[in-house]
Short mmCIF file of C-alpha atoms and ligand atoms in Angstrom, two decimals:
data_model
loop_
_atom_site.label_atom_id
_atom_site.label_comp_id
_atom_site.label_asym_id
_atom_site.label_seq_id
_atom_site.Cartn_x
_atom_site.Cartn_y
_atom_site.Cartn_z
CA MET L 1 33.22 -2.45 -19.67
CA ASN L 2 31.67 -3.20 -16.25
CA ASN L 3 28.31 -4.77 -16.87
CA PHE L 4 26.38 -6.43 -14.08
CA THR L 5 23.50 -8.75 -14.81
CA PHE L 6 20.11 -8.24 -13.25
CA GLN L 7 18.73 -10.38 -10.41
CA ILE L 8 15.33 -11.19 -11.97
CA GLN L 9 15.64 -13.91 -14.63
CA TYR L 10 14.10 -13.27 -18.02
CA MET L 11 14.51 -15.11 -21.32
CA SER L 12 17.30 -12.63 -22.13
CA THR L 13 19.78 -10.95 -19.83
CA VAL L 14 19.21 -7.47 -18.45
CA PHE L 15 22.49 -5.63 -17.99
CA THR L 16 22.89 -2.70 -15.65
CA GLU L 17 25.12 0.37 -16.06
CA PHE L 18 25.73 -0.81 -19.61
CA SER L 19 28.08 1.09 -21.91
CA LEU L 20 26.34 2.42 -25.04
CA HIS L 21 29.63 3.50 -26.60
CA PRO L 22 29.58 0.75 -29.28
CA TYR L 23 25.85 1.23 -29.84
CA ASN L 24 25.80 4.79 -31.23
CA THR L 25 27.52 5.94 -34.44
CA PHE L 26 28.59 9.21 -32.79
CA SER L 27 30.71 6.93 -30.58
CA VAL L 28 30.02 8.99 -27.49
CA ALA L 29 30.45 7.42 -24.07
CA ALA L 30 27.16 7.07 -22.18
CA LYS L 31 25.64 4.36 -20.04
CA ALA L 32 22.18 2.82 -19.88
CA LYS L 33 20.84 2.14 -16.39
CA TYR L 34 19.35 -1.08 -17.84
CA PHE L 35 19.95 -2.72 -21.21
CA ILE L 36 18.45 -5.74 -22.91
CA GLU L 37 18.82 -7.12 -26.42
CA PHE L 38 15.79 -9.07 -27.71
CA SER L 39 15.80 -11.30 -30.76
CA THR L 40 12.28 -12.72 -30.48
CA GLN L 41 8.94 -11.11 -29.70
CA ASP L 42 8.52 -13.60 -26.83
CA GLU L 43 11.69 -12.29 -25.17
CA LEU L 44 10.36 -8.74 -25.44
CA MET L 45 6.92 -9.67 -24.06
CA ASP L 46 8.48 -11.72 -21.26
CA LEU L 47 10.27 -8.62 -20.05
CA LEU L 48 7.57 -6.01 -20.60
CA GLN L 49 4.86 -8.10 -18.92
CA ASP L 50 6.75 -7.61 -15.65
CA ALA L 51 5.14 -4.66 -13.83
CA TYR L 52 8.61 -3.83 -12.48
CA TRP L 53 9.26 -1.90 -15.70
CA ASN L 54 5.95 -0.02 -15.88
CA ASP L 55 7.33 3.29 -14.68
CA THR L 56 10.79 2.93 -16.19
CA LYS L 57 11.67 5.23 -19.08
CA LYS L 58 12.37 3.20 -22.26
CA MET L 59 14.45 3.75 -25.36
CA ILE L 60 14.15 1.51 -28.43
CA LEU L 61 17.53 1.13 -30.06
CA GLY L 62 18.26 0.04 -33.61
CA GLY L 63 21.67 0.80 -35.09
CA GLY L 64 22.12 4.00 -33.06
CA SER L 65 22.84 5.99 -36.23
CA ASN L 66 20.27 8.71 -35.63
CA ILE L 67 20.71 9.47 -31.93
CA LEU L 68 22.85 11.78 -29.83
CA LEU L 69 23.30 10.66 -26.22
CA THR L 70 23.91 13.84 -24.25
CA LYS L 71 23.98 12.00 -20.90
CA ASP L 72 23.59 8.54 -19.37
CA PHE L 73 20.16 7.06 -20.08
CA ASP L 74 18.33 6.70 -16.79
CA GLY L 75 16.04 3.90 -17.95
CA LEU L 76 15.78 0.71 -19.98
CA VAL L 77 17.33 0.47 -23.44
CA LEU L 78 15.65 -2.18 -25.61
CA LYS L 79 18.01 -3.19 -28.40
CA ASN L 80 15.99 -4.58 -31.27
CA SER L 81 17.54 -7.64 -32.91
CA LEU L 82 14.43 -9.20 -34.49
CA LEU L 83 15.68 -10.79 -37.70
CA GLY L 84 14.00 -12.31 -40.75
CA ILE L 85 12.76 -11.38 -44.21
CA GLU L 86 9.71 -12.97 -45.82
CA VAL L 87 7.92 -12.50 -49.17
CA LEU L 88 4.28 -12.33 -48.12
CA SER L 89 2.62 -12.21 -51.53
CA GLU L 90 3.03 -11.03 -55.10
CA THR L 91 0.87 -9.64 -57.88
CA SER L 92 1.74 -9.17 -61.55
CA ASN L 93 3.47 -5.86 -60.66
CA TYR L 94 4.58 -6.07 -57.05
CA TYR L 95 6.16 -8.12 -54.28
CA TYR L 96 5.00 -7.54 -50.71
CA VAL L 97 8.00 -8.20 -48.49
CA LYS L 98 8.01 -8.17 -44.70
CA ALA L 99 11.29 -7.52 -42.87
CA ASN L 100 11.69 -7.75 -39.12
CA ALA L 101 12.75 -4.55 -37.41
CA GLY L 102 16.23 -5.63 -36.31
CA GLU L 103 17.43 -6.37 -39.85
CA SER L 104 20.12 -4.03 -41.11
CA TRP L 105 18.58 -1.60 -43.61
CA HIS L 106 21.41 -1.90 -46.12
CA ASP L 107 21.38 -5.73 -45.92
CA PHE L 108 17.67 -5.54 -46.72
CA VAL L 109 18.41 -3.30 -49.74
CA CYS L 110 21.06 -5.80 -50.93
CA TYR L 111 18.55 -8.65 -50.54
CA CYS L 112 16.00 -6.74 -52.68
CA ILE L 113 18.56 -6.07 -55.39
CA GLU L 114 19.68 -9.71 -55.46
CA GLN L 115 16.03 -10.80 -55.77
CA ASN L 116 15.42 -8.15 -58.49
CA MET L 117 12.84 -6.33 -56.36
CA GLY L 118 12.87 -2.61 -57.07
CA GLY L 119 12.20 0.61 -55.19
CA VAL L 120 14.83 0.79 -52.44
CA GLU L 121 18.01 1.00 -54.59
CA ASN L 122 18.32 4.80 -54.14
CA LEU L 123 18.31 4.22 -50.37
CA SER L 124 21.42 2.01 -50.45
CA LEU L 125 23.97 2.30 -47.67
CA ILE L 126 21.83 4.30 -45.26
CA PRO L 127 23.01 3.01 -41.86
CA GLY L 128 20.64 1.61 -39.28
CA SER L 129 17.80 -0.84 -38.99
CA VAL L 130 14.62 -1.70 -40.87
CA GLY L 131 12.60 -0.79 -37.75
CA ALA L 132 13.84 2.78 -37.74
CA SER L 133 13.25 3.29 -41.49
CA PRO L 134 9.66 4.55 -41.04
CA MET L 135 10.55 6.63 -37.95
CA GLN L 136 11.89 9.53 -39.97
CA ASN L 137 10.75 8.31 -43.40
CA ILE L 138 14.37 7.85 -44.48
CA GLY L 139 15.21 9.42 -47.79
CA ALA L 140 18.08 9.91 -50.22
CA TYR L 141 18.74 10.55 -53.90
CA GLY L 142 15.16 11.41 -54.84
CA VAL L 143 13.41 8.54 -53.01
CA GLU L 144 11.75 8.34 -49.61
CA LEU L 145 10.71 5.31 -47.62
CA CYS L 146 7.02 6.23 -48.02
CA ASP L 147 7.39 5.51 -51.79
CA VAL L 148 7.80 1.78 -51.05
CA PHE L 149 6.05 1.47 -47.69
CA HIS L 150 3.00 -0.78 -47.37
CA SER L 151 2.40 -1.21 -43.62
CA LEU L 152 4.07 -1.93 -40.31
CA GLU L 153 3.36 -3.88 -37.18
CA ALA L 154 4.09 -2.30 -33.82
CA LEU L 155 3.66 -3.11 -30.15
CA GLU L 156 2.09 -0.48 -27.91
CA ILE L 157 4.37 -0.30 -24.88
CA ASN L 158 1.68 0.57 -22.30
CA THR L 159 -0.95 -1.98 -23.32
CA LEU L 160 1.30 -4.62 -24.96
CA LYS L 161 -1.22 -4.74 -27.81
CA LYS L 162 -0.03 -5.17 -31.38
CA ARG L 163 -1.32 -2.83 -34.04
CA GLU L 164 -0.90 -2.53 -37.80
CA PHE L 165 -0.29 0.92 -39.29
CA SER L 166 -1.04 1.80 -42.92
CA ALA L 167 0.92 4.50 -44.74
CA GLU L 168 -1.87 7.05 -44.08
CA GLU L 169 -1.75 6.25 -40.36
CA CYS L 170 2.02 6.86 -40.25
CA TYR L 171 1.60 10.51 -41.40
CA PHE L 172 4.90 10.48 -43.28
CA GLY L 173 6.50 13.83 -44.02
CA TYR L 174 9.99 15.10 -44.74
CA ARG L 175 12.10 13.15 -42.19
CA GLU L 176 8.94 12.78 -40.09
CA SER L 177 6.27 10.30 -39.11
CA ILE L 178 3.71 9.98 -36.34
CA PHE L 179 6.30 7.95 -34.38
CA LYS L 180 8.52 11.02 -34.06
CA LYS L 181 5.56 13.22 -33.07
CA ALA L 182 2.18 12.27 -31.52
CA LEU L 183 3.16 8.63 -30.84
CA LYS L 184 6.76 9.31 -29.82
CA ASP L 185 8.14 6.54 -27.56
CA GLN L 186 4.75 4.78 -27.43
CA TYR L 187 5.29 1.95 -29.93
CA ILE L 188 8.01 -0.57 -30.70
CA ILE L 189 8.06 -1.21 -34.44
CA LEU L 190 8.33 -5.00 -34.88
CA SER L 191 8.29 -5.39 -38.66
CA VAL L 192 7.77 -3.38 -41.83
CA THR L 193 6.14 -4.56 -45.07
CA TYR L 194 7.34 -2.97 -48.29
CA ARG L 195 5.76 -2.95 -51.77
CA LEU L 196 8.55 -3.59 -54.26
CA THR L 197 8.37 -3.46 -58.03
CA LYS L 198 8.72 -6.17 -60.66
CA ASN L 199 8.75 -3.59 -63.49
CA HIS L 200 11.19 -1.08 -62.12
CA LEU L 201 10.68 2.66 -62.18
CA ILE L 202 14.28 3.85 -62.23
CA ASN L 203 14.69 7.21 -60.49
CA ALA L 204 17.88 8.89 -61.69
CA SER L 205 16.51 12.43 -61.35
CA TYR L 206 19.05 13.36 -58.67
CA GLY L 207 21.83 15.48 -60.21
CA ALA L 208 24.93 13.56 -59.10
CA LEU L 209 23.31 10.25 -60.00
CA SER L 210 22.43 11.23 -63.59
CA GLU L 211 25.90 12.76 -64.06
CA ILE L 212 27.69 9.54 -63.10
CA LEU L 213 25.36 7.50 -65.30
CA LYS L 214 26.34 9.76 -68.21
CA GLN L 215 30.06 9.46 -67.38
CA LYS L 216 29.71 5.68 -67.32
CA ASN L 217 27.65 5.67 -70.55
CA ILE L 218 24.82 3.80 -68.87
CA GLU L 219 21.63 4.66 -70.74
CA HIS L 220 19.27 2.12 -69.22
CA PRO L 221 20.45 1.53 -65.66
CA SER L 222 19.36 -1.51 -63.68
CA ILE L 223 18.47 -1.27 -60.00
CA LYS L 224 21.94 -2.72 -59.30
CA ASP L 225 23.56 0.10 -61.34
CA ILE L 226 21.65 2.70 -59.32
CA SER L 227 22.58 1.04 -56.03
CA ASP L 228 26.26 0.81 -57.00
CA ILE L 229 26.38 4.49 -57.98
CA VAL L 230 24.55 5.62 -54.84
CA ILE L 231 27.09 3.64 -52.78
CA GLU L 232 29.96 5.22 -54.74
CA ILE L 233 28.62 8.75 -54.17
CA ARG L 234 27.88 8.16 -50.50
CA GLN L 235 31.34 6.68 -49.84
CA SER L 236 33.01 9.67 -51.50
CA LYS L 237 30.85 12.30 -49.76
CA LEU L 238 30.02 11.15 -46.27
CA PRO L 239 32.38 10.37 -43.40
CA ASP L 240 32.26 6.70 -42.39
CA PRO L 241 31.10 6.53 -38.74
CA LYS L 242 33.57 3.68 -38.15
CA GLN L 243 36.36 6.17 -38.81
CA LEU L 244 34.77 9.44 -37.66
CA GLY L 245 31.79 9.39 -35.29
CA ASN L 246 28.70 11.05 -36.78
CA ALA L 247 24.97 10.55 -37.32
CA GLY L 248 24.66 11.79 -40.90
CA SER L 249 22.79 15.08 -41.39
CA PHE L 250 22.37 16.61 -37.98
CA PHE L 251 19.72 19.14 -39.04
CA LYS L 252 16.77 19.04 -41.42
CA ASN L 253 16.63 21.39 -44.38
CA PRO L 254 14.28 24.19 -43.30
CA GLU L 255 11.06 24.83 -45.21
CA ILE L 256 9.87 28.43 -45.22
CA ASN L 257 6.71 30.08 -46.54
CA LYS L 258 6.53 32.55 -49.45
CA SER L 259 6.72 35.79 -47.46
CA GLU L 260 9.69 34.49 -45.41
CA PHE L 261 11.33 33.33 -48.61
CA ASP L 262 10.82 36.69 -50.36
CA SER L 263 12.63 38.61 -47.65
CA PHE L 264 15.34 35.91 -47.37
CA HIS L 265 15.88 35.90 -51.14
CA ARG L 266 16.05 39.72 -51.35
CA GLU L 267 19.03 39.66 -48.98
CA HIS L 268 20.64 36.40 -50.14
CA GLY L 269 20.00 36.18 -53.87
CA ASN L 270 22.80 33.62 -54.29
CA ALA L 271 21.26 31.08 -51.89
CA PRO L 272 20.23 27.73 -53.35
CA PHE L 273 16.57 26.77 -52.83
CA TYR L 274 13.90 24.31 -53.99
CA ASN L 275 10.26 25.10 -54.74
CA LEU L 276 8.05 22.61 -52.94
CA GLU L 277 4.66 21.34 -54.10
CA ASN L 278 3.02 22.76 -50.96
CA GLY L 279 4.02 26.30 -52.00
CA LYS L 280 6.88 26.44 -49.49
CA TYR L 281 10.60 26.78 -50.18
CA LYS L 282 13.31 24.44 -48.95
CA ILE L 283 16.74 25.92 -48.20
CA PRO L 284 19.72 23.54 -47.80
CA ALA L 285 20.69 23.68 -44.11
CA GLY L 286 24.29 22.83 -45.08
CA TRP L 287 24.54 26.07 -47.08
CA LEU L 288 23.15 28.15 -44.19
CA ILE L 289 25.62 26.56 -41.75
CA GLU L 290 28.52 27.04 -44.14
CA GLN L 291 27.65 30.73 -44.60
CA CYS L 292 27.88 31.13 -40.82
CA GLY L 293 31.49 29.93 -40.99
CA TRP L 294 31.05 26.53 -39.35
CA LYS L 295 32.20 24.26 -42.19
CA GLY L 296 35.43 22.50 -41.20
CA LYS L 297 35.59 24.35 -37.88
CA VAL L 298 36.99 22.20 -35.05
CA ILE L 299 35.96 23.01 -31.50
CA GLY L 300 37.54 20.77 -28.90
CA ASN L 301 36.79 17.19 -29.94
CA THR L 302 33.95 18.07 -32.25
CA GLY L 303 33.05 20.18 -35.26
CA ALA L 304 31.15 20.49 -38.54
CA HIS L 305 32.68 18.23 -41.18
CA LYS L 306 35.13 19.84 -43.64
CA ASP L 307 33.15 18.71 -46.72
CA GLN L 308 29.63 18.44 -45.27
CA ALA L 309 28.76 21.28 -42.91
CA LEU L 310 25.49 19.52 -42.08
CA VAL L 311 27.33 16.56 -40.56
CA LEU L 312 28.60 17.14 -37.01
CA VAL L 313 31.46 14.86 -36.07
CA ASN L 314 33.23 13.42 -33.06
CA TYR L 315 36.98 13.72 -33.69
CA GLY L 316 37.55 11.33 -30.78
CA GLY L 317 36.55 11.42 -27.15
CA ALA L 318 33.80 14.04 -27.53
CA GLN L 319 31.02 13.95 -24.96
CA GLY L 320 27.47 14.01 -26.27
CA GLU L 321 26.93 17.21 -24.33
CA GLU L 322 29.82 18.85 -26.20
CA ILE L 323 28.30 17.92 -29.58
CA TRP L 324 24.91 19.18 -28.43
CA LYS L 325 26.43 22.50 -27.34
CA LEU L 326 27.97 22.89 -30.80
CA ALA L 327 24.60 22.09 -32.40
CA LEU L 328 22.86 24.75 -30.29
CA ASN L 329 25.51 27.33 -31.21
CA ILE L 330 25.05 26.51 -34.90
CA GLN L 331 21.27 26.81 -34.57
CA THR L 332 21.61 30.20 -32.88
CA SER L 333 24.02 31.61 -35.44
CA VAL L 334 21.82 30.51 -38.37
CA LYS L 335 18.82 32.12 -36.66
CA GLU L 336 20.73 35.36 -36.07
CA LYS L 337 22.13 35.62 -39.60
CA PHE L 338 19.15 34.37 -41.64
CA LYS L 339 16.14 34.54 -39.24
CA ILE L 340 15.58 30.87 -40.08
CA GLU L 341 15.23 28.12 -37.48
CA ILE L 342 16.90 24.83 -38.30
CA GLN L 343 15.53 21.78 -36.49
CA THR L 344 17.50 18.68 -35.55
CA GLU L 345 17.02 15.53 -37.62
CA VAL L 346 18.90 13.49 -35.03
CA ASN L 347 16.99 12.30 -31.93
CA ILE L 348 18.47 13.87 -28.79
CA TYR L 349 18.59 11.93 -25.51
C1 LIG Q 401 26.76 8.30 -42.21
C2 LIG Q 401 25.25 8.41 -42.07
C3 LIG Q 401 24.48 8.69 -43.19
C4 LIG Q 401 23.09 8.79 -43.07
N1 LIG Q 401 22.36 9.04 -44.20
C5 LIG Q 401 21.02 9.13 -44.12
C6 LIG Q 401 20.24 9.39 -45.29
O1 LIG Q 401 20.76 9.50 -46.40
N2 LIG Q 401 18.90 9.49 -45.16
C7 LIG Q 401 18.28 9.33 -43.95
O2 LIG Q 401 17.05 9.44 -43.91
N3 LIG Q 401 18.99 9.09 -42.83
C8 LIG Q 401 20.34 8.98 -42.88
N4 LIG Q 401 21.06 8.74 -41.74
C9 LIG Q 401 20.38 8.63 -40.45
C10 LIG Q 401 20.07 7.17 -40.00
O3 LIG Q 401 20.89 6.25 -40.65
C11 LIG Q 401 18.61 6.81 -40.26
O4 LIG Q 401 17.76 7.71 -39.63
C12 LIG Q 401 18.29 5.39 -39.78
O5 LIG Q 401 17.00 5.03 -40.19
C13 LIG Q 401 18.42 5.24 -38.27
O6 LIG Q 401 18.31 3.85 -37.98
P1 LIG Q 401 18.83 3.26 -36.62
O7 LIG Q 401 18.37 1.84 -36.56
O8 LIG Q 401 20.26 3.49 -36.47
O9 LIG Q 401 17.99 4.12 -35.59
P2 LIG Q 401 18.45 4.53 -34.10
O10 LIG Q 401 19.47 5.60 -34.19
O11 LIG Q 401 18.76 3.33 -33.31
O12 LIG Q 401 17.09 5.15 -33.58
C14 LIG Q 401 16.61 6.37 -34.13
C15 LIG Q 401 15.25 6.68 -33.47
O13 LIG Q 401 14.29 5.71 -33.84
C16 LIG Q 401 13.78 5.01 -32.71
N5 LIG Q 401 13.66 3.59 -33.10
C17 LIG Q 401 14.63 2.82 -33.65
N6 LIG Q 401 14.13 1.60 -33.90
C18 LIG Q 401 12.84 1.60 -33.50
C19 LIG Q 401 11.81 0.61 -33.47
N7 LIG Q 401 11.99 -0.62 -33.94
N8 LIG Q 401 10.60 0.96 -32.98
C20 LIG Q 401 10.38 2.22 -32.50
N9 LIG Q 401 11.33 3.17 -32.49
C21 LIG Q 401 12.54 2.87 -32.98
C22 LIG Q 401 14.80 5.23 -31.61
O14 LIG Q 401 14.20 5.14 -30.33
C23 LIG Q 401 15.32 6.62 -31.95
O15 LIG Q 401 14.46 7.60 -31.42
C24 LIG Q 401 22.46 8.62 -41.81
C25 LIG Q 401 23.26 8.33 -40.69
C26 LIG Q 401 24.63 8.22 -40.81
C27 LIG Q 401 25.46 7.89 -39.61
#
């Protein structure tokens, strides 16, 4: 790796032409024109107060588990390494716990389970950082981040003013928040405060979870039981990015309205679907992709995983552009066969 340090001295080092290969779970080779890792808010402010960076494009990087780098990043990558977890307050029912954005999400989940704080156990083993958890309202096994979210603190990049966001102000949706839409690239999330239970509401509604509980004869699972089973399922189902580059589900499950669903269902009566509370229908994107023949297909160094069609993988040496081309081809074929548009869950750069 040929990294050259920057001439201007800040509290932390700015690297130039910095390899992002170890910083994205797709393991694609791409460089950042500038790169800095900050572990205190002072370090971040010290850098951003310099007008030199005003017109430079910026990317906030957590664990790199939800990005696809299709080319070198012609700007400044800010790697968030703000650490620390603090119990702010407690009531008879809840703990209010603040975690700094650079904490690993799964380490935070483990901390909560050790402290007997409930609510995040179904979200065990999701890769990435605390700071990215509100970005797409991470979700798994019947629970979403918004179920435990209290507030977050973020820094507005243009004004360097800090602002607190409530849940309402984050506009959480299915793998969405205001930070992926109207406020995209405008704020750096510094910390997130979660509301965690003392009297746990165990959510074992998800099929695979309740099945394993039955097999193990666990009638009254603890939050640790749920976490252990979620980890077991995830390890058996999903490719480990350390072995096979990927970013989890590449596409979101499409939601279609009643008239679209009626014509889809007339033609594809065997398709799985979920009725949503808003009157729409959710179709598993993995099923749509599989029906188009992509599951297990290898194209060059990339392909759709053999067990999870929704997970695009880097078999080794794939360029981001190559993975993106595959994604576009998948999108087109789903559109042609089913007249349904599938949107990316992964952030494309
Ligand atoms: C094997 C695997 C399984 C996965 N399973 C799930 C799953 O079950 N459910 C799920 O929801 N997701 C899942 N994901 C996706 C991913 O783990 C999550 O989206 C995670 O929250 C991304 O965190 P990160 O720190 O890696 O974000 P990054 O990839 O670093 O960043 C993602 C986006 O958020 C922005 N961002 C990151 N940190 C900040 C910050 N502090 N302030 C402002 N913007 C920021 C980035 O600029 C980027 O646009 C999976 C990924 C993998 C590889």
